[in-house]
Short mmCIF file of C-alpha atoms in Angstrom, two decimals:
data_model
loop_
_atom_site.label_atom_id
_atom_site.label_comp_id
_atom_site.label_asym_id
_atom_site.label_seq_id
_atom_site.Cartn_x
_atom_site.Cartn_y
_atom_site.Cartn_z
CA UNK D 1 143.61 1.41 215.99
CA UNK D 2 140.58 2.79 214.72
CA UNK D 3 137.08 0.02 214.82
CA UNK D 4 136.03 -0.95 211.36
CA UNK D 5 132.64 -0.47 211.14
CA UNK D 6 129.60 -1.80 208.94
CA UNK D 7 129.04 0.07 205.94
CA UNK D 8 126.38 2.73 206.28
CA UNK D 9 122.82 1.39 204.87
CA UNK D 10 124.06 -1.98 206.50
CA UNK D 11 123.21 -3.92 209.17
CA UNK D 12 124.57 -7.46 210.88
CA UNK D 13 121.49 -9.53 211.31
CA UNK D 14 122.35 -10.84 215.02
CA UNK D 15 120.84 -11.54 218.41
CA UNK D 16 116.86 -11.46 218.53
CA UNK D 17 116.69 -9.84 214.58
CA UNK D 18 118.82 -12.96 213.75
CA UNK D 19 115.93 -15.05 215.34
CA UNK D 20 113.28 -13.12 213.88
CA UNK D 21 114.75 -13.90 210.06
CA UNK D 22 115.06 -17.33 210.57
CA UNK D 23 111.22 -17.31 212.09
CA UNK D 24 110.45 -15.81 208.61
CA UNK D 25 112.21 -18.07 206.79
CA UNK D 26 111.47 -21.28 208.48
CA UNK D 27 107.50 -19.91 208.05
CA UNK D 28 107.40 -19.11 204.38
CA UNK D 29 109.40 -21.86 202.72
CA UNK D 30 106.47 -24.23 204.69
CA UNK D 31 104.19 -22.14 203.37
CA UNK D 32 104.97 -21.73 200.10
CA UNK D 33 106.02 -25.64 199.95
CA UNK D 34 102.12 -25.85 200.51
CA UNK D 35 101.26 -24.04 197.36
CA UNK D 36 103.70 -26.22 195.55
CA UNK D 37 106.67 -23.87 195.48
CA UNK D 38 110.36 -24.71 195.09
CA UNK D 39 113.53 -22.70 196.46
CA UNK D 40 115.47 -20.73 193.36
CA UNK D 41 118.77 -18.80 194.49
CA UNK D 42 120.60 -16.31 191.92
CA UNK D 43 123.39 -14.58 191.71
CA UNK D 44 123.58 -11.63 193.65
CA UNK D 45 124.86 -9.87 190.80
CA UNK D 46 124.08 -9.47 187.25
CA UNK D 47 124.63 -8.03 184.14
CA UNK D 48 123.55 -4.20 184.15
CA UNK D 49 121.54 -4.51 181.13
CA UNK D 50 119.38 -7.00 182.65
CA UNK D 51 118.16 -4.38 185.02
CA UNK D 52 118.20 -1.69 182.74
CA UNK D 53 116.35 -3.84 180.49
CA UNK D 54 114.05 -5.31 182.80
CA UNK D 55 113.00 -2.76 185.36
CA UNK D 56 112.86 0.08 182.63
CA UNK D 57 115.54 2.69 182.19
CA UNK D 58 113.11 5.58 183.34
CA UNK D 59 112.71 4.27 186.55
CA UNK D 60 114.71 5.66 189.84
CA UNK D 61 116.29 2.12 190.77
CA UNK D 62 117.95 2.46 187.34
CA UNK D 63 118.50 5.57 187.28
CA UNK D 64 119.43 6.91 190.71
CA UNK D 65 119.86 3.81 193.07
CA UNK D 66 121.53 0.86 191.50
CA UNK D 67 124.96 -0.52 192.72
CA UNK D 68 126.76 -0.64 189.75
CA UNK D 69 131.08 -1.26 188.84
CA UNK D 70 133.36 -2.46 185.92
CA UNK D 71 134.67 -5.51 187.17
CA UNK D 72 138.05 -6.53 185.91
CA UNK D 73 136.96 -7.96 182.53
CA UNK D 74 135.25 -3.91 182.29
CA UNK D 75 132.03 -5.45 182.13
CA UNK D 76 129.29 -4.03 183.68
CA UNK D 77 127.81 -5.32 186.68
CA UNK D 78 125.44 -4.58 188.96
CA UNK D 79 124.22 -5.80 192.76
CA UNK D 80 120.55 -6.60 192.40
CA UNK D 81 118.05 -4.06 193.27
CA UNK D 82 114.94 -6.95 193.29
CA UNK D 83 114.49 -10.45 192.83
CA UNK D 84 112.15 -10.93 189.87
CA UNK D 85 114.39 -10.07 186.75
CA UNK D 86 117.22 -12.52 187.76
CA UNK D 87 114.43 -14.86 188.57
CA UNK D 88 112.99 -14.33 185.12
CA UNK D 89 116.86 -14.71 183.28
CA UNK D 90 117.31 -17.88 185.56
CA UNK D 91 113.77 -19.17 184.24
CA UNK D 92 115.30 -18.40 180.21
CA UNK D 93 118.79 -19.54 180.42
CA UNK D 94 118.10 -22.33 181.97
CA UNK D 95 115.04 -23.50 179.46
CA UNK D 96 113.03 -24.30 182.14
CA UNK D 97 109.82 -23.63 180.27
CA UNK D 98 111.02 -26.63 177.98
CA UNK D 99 110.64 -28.63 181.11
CA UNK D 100 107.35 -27.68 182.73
CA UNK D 101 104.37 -25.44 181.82
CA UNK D 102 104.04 -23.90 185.28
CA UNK D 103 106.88 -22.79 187.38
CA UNK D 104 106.92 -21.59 190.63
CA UNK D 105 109.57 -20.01 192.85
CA UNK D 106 110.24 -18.63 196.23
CA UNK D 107 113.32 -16.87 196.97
CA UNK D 108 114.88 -15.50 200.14
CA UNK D 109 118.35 -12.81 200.34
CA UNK D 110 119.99 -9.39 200.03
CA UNK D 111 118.81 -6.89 197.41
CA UNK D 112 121.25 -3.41 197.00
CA UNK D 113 119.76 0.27 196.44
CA UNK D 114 121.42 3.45 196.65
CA UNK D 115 119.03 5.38 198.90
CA UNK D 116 118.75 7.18 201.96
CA UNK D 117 118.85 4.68 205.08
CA UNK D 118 115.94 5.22 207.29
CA UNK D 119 113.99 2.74 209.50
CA UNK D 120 112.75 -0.32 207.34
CA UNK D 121 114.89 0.70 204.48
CA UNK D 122 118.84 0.37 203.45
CA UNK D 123 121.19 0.17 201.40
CA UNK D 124 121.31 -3.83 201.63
CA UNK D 125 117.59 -5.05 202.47
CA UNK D 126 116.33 -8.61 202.27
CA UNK D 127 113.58 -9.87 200.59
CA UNK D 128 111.44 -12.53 200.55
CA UNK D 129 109.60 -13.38 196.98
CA UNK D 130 107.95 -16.00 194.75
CA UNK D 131 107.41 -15.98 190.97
CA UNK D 132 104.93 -17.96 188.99
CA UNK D 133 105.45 -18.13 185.31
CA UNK D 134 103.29 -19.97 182.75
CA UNK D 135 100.19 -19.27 183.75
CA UNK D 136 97.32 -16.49 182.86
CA UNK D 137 94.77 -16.93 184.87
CA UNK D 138 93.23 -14.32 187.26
CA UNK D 139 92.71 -16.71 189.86
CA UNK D 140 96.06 -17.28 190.59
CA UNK D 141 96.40 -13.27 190.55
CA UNK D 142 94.15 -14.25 193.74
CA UNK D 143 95.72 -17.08 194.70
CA UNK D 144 98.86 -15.46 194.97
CA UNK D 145 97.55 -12.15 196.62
CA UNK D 146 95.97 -14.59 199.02
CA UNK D 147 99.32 -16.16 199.65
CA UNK D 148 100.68 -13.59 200.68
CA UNK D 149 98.48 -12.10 203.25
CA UNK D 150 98.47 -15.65 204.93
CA UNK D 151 102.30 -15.03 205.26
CA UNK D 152 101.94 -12.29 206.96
CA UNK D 153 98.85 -13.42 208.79
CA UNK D 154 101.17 -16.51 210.07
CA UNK D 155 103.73 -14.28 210.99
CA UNK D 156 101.51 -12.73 213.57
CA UNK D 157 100.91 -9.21 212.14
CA UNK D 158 97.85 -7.11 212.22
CA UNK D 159 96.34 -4.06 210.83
CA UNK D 160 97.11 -4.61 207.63
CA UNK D 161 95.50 -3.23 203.99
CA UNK D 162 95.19 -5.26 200.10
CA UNK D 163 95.33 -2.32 197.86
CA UNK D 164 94.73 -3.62 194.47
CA UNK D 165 94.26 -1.88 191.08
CA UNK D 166 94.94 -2.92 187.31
CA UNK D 167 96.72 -1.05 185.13
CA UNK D 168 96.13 -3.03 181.71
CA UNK D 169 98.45 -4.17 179.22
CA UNK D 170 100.76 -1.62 176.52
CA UNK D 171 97.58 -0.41 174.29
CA UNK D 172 95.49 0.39 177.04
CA UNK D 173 98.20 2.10 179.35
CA UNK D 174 98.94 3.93 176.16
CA UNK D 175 95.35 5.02 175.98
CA UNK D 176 95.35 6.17 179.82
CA UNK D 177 99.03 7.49 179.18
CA UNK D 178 97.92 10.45 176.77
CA UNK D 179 94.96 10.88 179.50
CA UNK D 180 96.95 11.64 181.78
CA UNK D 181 99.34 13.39 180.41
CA UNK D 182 96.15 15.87 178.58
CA UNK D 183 95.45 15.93 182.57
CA UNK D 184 98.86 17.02 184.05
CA UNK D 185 99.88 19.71 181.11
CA UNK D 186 98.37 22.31 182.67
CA UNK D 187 99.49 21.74 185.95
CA UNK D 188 102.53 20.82 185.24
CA UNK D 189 104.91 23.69 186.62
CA UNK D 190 103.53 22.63 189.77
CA UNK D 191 105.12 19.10 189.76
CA UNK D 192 108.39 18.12 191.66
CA UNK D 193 111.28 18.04 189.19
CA UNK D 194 111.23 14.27 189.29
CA UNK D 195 107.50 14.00 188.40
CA UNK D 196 108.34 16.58 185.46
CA UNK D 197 110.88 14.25 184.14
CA UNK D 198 108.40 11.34 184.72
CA UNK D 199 105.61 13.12 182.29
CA UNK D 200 108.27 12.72 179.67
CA UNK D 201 109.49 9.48 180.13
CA UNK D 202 106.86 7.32 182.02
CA UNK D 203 103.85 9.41 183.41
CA UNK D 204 101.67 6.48 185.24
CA UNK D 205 104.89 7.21 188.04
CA UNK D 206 103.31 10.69 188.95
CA UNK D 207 100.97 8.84 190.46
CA UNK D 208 103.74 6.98 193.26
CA UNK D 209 104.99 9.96 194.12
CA UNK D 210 105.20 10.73 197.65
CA UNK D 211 105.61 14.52 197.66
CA UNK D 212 102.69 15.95 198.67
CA UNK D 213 102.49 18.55 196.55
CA UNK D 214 102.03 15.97 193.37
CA UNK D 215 99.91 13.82 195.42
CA UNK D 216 97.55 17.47 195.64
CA UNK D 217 97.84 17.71 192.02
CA UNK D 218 97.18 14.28 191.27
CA UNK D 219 94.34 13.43 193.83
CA UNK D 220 91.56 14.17 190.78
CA UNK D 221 93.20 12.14 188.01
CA UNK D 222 91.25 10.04 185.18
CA UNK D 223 91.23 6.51 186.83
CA UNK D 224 93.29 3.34 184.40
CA UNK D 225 89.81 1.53 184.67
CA UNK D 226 88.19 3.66 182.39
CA UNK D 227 90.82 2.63 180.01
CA UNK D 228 91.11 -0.99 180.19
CA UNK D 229 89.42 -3.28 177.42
CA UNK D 230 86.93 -5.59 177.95
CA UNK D 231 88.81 -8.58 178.61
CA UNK D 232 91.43 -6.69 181.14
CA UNK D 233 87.97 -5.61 183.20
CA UNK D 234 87.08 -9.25 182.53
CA UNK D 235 90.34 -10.23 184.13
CA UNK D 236 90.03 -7.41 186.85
CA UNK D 237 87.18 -8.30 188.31
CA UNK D 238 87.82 -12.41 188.17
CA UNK D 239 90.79 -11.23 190.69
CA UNK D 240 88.28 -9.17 193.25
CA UNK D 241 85.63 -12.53 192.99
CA UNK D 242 88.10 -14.74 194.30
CA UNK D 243 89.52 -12.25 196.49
CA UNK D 244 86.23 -12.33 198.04
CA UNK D 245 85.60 -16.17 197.90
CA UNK D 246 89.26 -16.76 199.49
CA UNK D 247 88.44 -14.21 202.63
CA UNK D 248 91.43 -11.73 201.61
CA UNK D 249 89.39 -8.09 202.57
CA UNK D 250 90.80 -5.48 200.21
CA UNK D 251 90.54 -2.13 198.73
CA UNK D 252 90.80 -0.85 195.17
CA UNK D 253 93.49 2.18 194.62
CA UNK D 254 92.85 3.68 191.51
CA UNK D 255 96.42 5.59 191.89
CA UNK D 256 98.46 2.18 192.55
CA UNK D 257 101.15 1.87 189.70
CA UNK D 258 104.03 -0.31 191.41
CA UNK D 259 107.31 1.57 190.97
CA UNK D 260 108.83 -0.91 188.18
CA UNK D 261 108.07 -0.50 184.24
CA UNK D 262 107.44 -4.26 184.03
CA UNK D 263 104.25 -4.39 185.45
CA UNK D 264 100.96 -4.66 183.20
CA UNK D 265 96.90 -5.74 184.76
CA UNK D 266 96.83 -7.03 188.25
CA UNK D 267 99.29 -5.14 190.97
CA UNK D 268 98.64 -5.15 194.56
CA UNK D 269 100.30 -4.09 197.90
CA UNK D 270 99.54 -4.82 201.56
CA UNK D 271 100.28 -1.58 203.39
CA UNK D 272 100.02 -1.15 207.13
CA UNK D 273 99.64 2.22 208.93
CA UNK D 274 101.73 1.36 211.57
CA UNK D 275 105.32 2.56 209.80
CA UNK D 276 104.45 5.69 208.81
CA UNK D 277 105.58 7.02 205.46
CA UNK D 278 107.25 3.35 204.84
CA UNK D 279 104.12 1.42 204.99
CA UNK D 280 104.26 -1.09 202.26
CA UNK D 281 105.17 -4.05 203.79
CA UNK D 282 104.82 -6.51 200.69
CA UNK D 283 103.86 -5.96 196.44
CA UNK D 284 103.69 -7.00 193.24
CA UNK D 285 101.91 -8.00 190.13
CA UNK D 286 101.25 -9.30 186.86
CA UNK D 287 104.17 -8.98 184.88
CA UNK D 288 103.30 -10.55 181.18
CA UNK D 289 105.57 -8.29 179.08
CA UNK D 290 108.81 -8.75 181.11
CA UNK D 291 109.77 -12.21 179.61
CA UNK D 292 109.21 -11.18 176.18
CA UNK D 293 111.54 -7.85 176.75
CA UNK D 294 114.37 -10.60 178.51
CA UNK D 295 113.82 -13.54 176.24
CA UNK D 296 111.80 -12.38 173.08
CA UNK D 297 109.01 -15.34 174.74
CA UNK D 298 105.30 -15.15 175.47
CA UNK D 299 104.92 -16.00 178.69
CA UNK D 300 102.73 -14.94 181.57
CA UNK D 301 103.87 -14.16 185.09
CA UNK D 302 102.92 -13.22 188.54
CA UNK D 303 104.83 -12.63 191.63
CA UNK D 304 105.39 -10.30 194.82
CA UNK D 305 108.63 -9.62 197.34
CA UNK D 306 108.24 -8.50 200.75
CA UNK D 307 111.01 -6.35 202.51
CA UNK D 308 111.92 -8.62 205.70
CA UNK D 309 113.40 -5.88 207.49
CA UNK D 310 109.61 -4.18 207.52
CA UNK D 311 107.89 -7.20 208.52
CA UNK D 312 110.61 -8.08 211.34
CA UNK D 313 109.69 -3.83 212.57
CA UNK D 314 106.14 -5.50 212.71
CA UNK D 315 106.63 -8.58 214.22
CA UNK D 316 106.67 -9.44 218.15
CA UNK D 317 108.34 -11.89 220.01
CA UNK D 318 109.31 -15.15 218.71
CA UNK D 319 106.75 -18.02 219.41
CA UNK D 320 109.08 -20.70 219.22
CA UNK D 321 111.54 -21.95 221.34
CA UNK D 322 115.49 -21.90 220.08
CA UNK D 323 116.60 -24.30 222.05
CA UNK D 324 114.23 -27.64 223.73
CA UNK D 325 116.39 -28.97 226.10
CA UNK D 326 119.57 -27.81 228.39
CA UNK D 327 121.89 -30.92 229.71
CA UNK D 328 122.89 -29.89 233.38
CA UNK D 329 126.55 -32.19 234.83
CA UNK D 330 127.78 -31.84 237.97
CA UNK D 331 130.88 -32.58 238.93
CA UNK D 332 134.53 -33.38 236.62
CA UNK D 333 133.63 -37.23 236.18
CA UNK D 334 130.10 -36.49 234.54
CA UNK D 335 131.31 -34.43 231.96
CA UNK D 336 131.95 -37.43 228.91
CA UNK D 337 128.55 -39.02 229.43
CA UNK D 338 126.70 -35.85 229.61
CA UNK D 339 128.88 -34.94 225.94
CA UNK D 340 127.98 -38.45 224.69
CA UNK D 341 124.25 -38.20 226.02
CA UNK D 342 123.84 -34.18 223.85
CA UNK D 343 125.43 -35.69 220.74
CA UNK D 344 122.91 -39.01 221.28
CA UNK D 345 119.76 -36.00 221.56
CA UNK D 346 121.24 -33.97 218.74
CA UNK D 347 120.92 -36.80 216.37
CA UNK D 348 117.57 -37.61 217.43
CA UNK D 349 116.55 -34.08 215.90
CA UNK D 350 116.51 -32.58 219.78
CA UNK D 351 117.54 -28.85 220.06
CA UNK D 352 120.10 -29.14 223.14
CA UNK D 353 122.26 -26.62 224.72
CA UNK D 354 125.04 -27.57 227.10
CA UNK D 355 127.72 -25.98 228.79
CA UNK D 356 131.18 -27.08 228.30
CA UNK D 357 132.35 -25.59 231.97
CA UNK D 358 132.01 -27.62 235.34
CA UNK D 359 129.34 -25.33 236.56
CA UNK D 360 126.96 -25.81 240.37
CA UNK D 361 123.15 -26.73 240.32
CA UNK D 362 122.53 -23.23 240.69
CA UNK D 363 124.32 -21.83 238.01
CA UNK D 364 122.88 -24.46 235.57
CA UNK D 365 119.52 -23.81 236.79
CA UNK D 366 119.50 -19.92 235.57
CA UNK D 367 121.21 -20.76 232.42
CA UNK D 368 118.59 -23.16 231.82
CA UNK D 369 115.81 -20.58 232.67
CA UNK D 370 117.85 -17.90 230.55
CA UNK D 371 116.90 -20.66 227.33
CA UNK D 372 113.63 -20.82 228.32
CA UNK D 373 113.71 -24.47 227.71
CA UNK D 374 110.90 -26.22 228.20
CA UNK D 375 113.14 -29.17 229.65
CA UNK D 376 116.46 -29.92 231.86
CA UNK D 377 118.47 -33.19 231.87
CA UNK D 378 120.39 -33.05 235.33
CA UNK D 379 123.26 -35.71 235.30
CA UNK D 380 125.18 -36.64 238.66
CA UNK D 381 127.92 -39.26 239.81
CA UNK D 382 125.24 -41.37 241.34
CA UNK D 383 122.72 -41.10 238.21
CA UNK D 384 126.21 -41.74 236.00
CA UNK D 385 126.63 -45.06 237.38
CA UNK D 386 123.09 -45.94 237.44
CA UNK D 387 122.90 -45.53 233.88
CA UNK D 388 120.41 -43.07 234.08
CA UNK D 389 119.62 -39.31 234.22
CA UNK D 390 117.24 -36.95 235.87
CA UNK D 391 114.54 -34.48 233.61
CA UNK D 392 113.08 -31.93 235.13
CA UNK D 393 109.82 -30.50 233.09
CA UNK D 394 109.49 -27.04 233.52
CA UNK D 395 106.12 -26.67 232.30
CA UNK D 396 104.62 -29.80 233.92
CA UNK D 397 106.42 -28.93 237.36
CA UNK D 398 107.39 -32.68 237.50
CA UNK D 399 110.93 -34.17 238.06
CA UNK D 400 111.58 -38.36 237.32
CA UNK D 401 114.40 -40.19 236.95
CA UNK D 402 114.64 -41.98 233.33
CA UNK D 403 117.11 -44.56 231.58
CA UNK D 404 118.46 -43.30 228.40
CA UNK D 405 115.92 -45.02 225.84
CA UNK D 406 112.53 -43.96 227.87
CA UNK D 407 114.27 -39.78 228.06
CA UNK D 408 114.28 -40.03 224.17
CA UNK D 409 111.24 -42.12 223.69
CA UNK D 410 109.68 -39.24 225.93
CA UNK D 411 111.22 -36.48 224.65
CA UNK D 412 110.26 -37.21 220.64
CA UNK D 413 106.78 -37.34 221.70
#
């Protein structure tokens, strides 16, 4: 019988990339619990036209790499390509702006695009994300850049690069729009077919094109500053002072666009060098106009979502320890009071491993040293009926005999 296999652009998350995502996730949602963010989870799929709507029909999620199906009603659904849009439809149906001026989100799970797998990108990808709606100011713009790059920072990767940039709200990118386009005309011929489709639809995307070619013909472009209004240069460069005053080193990229229509001022993206062409580890923006295209409200809103399968490619071993403490019986008669003593542990929030076969001191020994636990509970027939057990301390080098009370009082120090 032929083996079923996973999907292609799939992956099981398993083994030491299964430890590595719950690292992530155990390290952002304290994180973002700091900056006063709560856990949202949506649907994993949606409505098409809240994509279509949302991300912009121009762009190539929509139009080349969404998941989409009639379902057996023959509506249209799609599997979400990004987090923010059901976020934003959550944040509307649910009236939560009726409830609080400020809301703030982090979410965590599968996202679906249509593209070609390669390393740090498939088909099903996870990302983590938060979304702050109500509020205006730059200096969360910072705040939240800042954020971000202390996630990363606590997830023990280097080397890495804030490009920032603004690219202003619907007058002013229509002002750098016809700029841009009076820029490409004449070199337009020479643009991938994509990017000649893009000067019709939505030109700012000529400049996140990857071909080289385009990136040739767009290397001497009229920069979006020059076409931002007083208060978006206002707003700009409130987000680079607390940049600075926060310690977050970045770089302004005149060319940085985001690939989604729904952006408008602030976007950003930490980049590393260390992934080659698939070096954005983590992005996002300002996204003002989005709620008033979903929802017909005015309502300002910033987020970002980093790909966890890039930032687990980046990451190195994992710091902590899975599993604290390994209970070693020996002999048939121990086995019930060694059972009783884990499930005493367990509920005393220990992490404790035990093995459910009669095993020698030997054989305990390397699966203990196979946990890497930092401790061993060795239980006999004579330490049964003394009432007591043995720990060894593998880091301390010590060995003592304990009652039951002074293992836990020592162990939950």
């Amino acid at each position: 019988m032929k083996l079923i296999k996973a999907v292609r652009g799939t992956k099981d998350i398993i083994e030491e990339t299964a430890a590595k995502y719950s690292h992530i996730h155990r390290i952002a949602e304290d994180l973002f619990s700091a900056y006063g963010y709560s856990y949202i989870k949506t649907p994993i799929f949606e409505e098409t036209d809240l994509f279509k709507r949302g991300i912009g029909e121009a762009t190539d999620v929509v139009e080349k790499e969404m998941y989409t199906f009639l379902d057996r009603g023959e509506r249209s659904i799609t599997l979400r390509p990004e987090g923010t849009a059901s976020v934003v439809r959550a944040y509307l149906e649910n009236k939560i702006y009726a409830k609080e001026d400020i809301s703030k989100f982090f979410y965590m799970g599968s996202m679906f695009r249509y593209e070609r797998p390669q390393a740090g990108r498939q088909r099903e990808f996870n990302q983590v994300g938060v979304e702050v709606l109500g509020e205006a100011s730059p200096i969360l713009d910072a705040e939240v850049i800042a954020m971000s790059y202390h996630l990363l920072e606590k997830l023990g990767i280097t080397d890495l690069e804030v490009n920032i940039n603004s690219v202003g709200e619907n007058e002013s990118r229509q002002k750098y729009r016809q700029a841009l386009l009076n820029y490409l005309e004449p070199v337009k011929e020479h643009l991938c077919e994509d990017c000649k489709r893009r000067l019709e639809t939505n030109p700012l995307r000529v400049l996140d094109c990857k071909v080289e070619t385009c990136k040739k013909y767009t290397e001497n472009t009229p920069s979006i500053i020059d076409s931002l209004s007083e208060a978006e240069r206002n707003h700009y460069e409130t987000v680079k002072k607390y940049l600075t005053l926060f310690g977050i080193p970045f770089v302004e990229n005149p060319k940085l666009v985001r690939g989604l229509d729904y952006y408008s001022s602030t976007v950003f993206e930490i980049v590393t060098n260390k992934l080659g062409a698939q070096g954005t580890v983590l992005g996002g923006g300002r996204y003002d106009n989005l709620l008033k295209q979903l929802g017909d409200r005015e309502t300002p809103a910033f987020g970002f979502a980093a790909g966890i399968e890039r930032i687990m490619m980046l990451m190195d071993t994992i710091p902590s320890k899975e599993t604290d403490i390994y209970v070693a019986w020996l002999g048939e008669n121990t086995c019930d009071f060694a059972m009783k003593l884990t499930n005493i542990l367990r509920k005393e929030g220990l992490k404790v491993a035990i093995d459910f076969n009669s095993k020698g001191m030997k054989s305990h020994m390397k699966k203990a040293d196979k946990l890497n636990v930092n401790y061993t509970v060795i239980i006999g027939e004579d330490e049964m009926a003394k009432n007591i057990v043995v720990l060894k301390d593998f880091n301390a080098r010590t060995q003592e005999e304990l009652t039951i009370e002074e293992l836990i009082k020592k162990l939950k120090k």
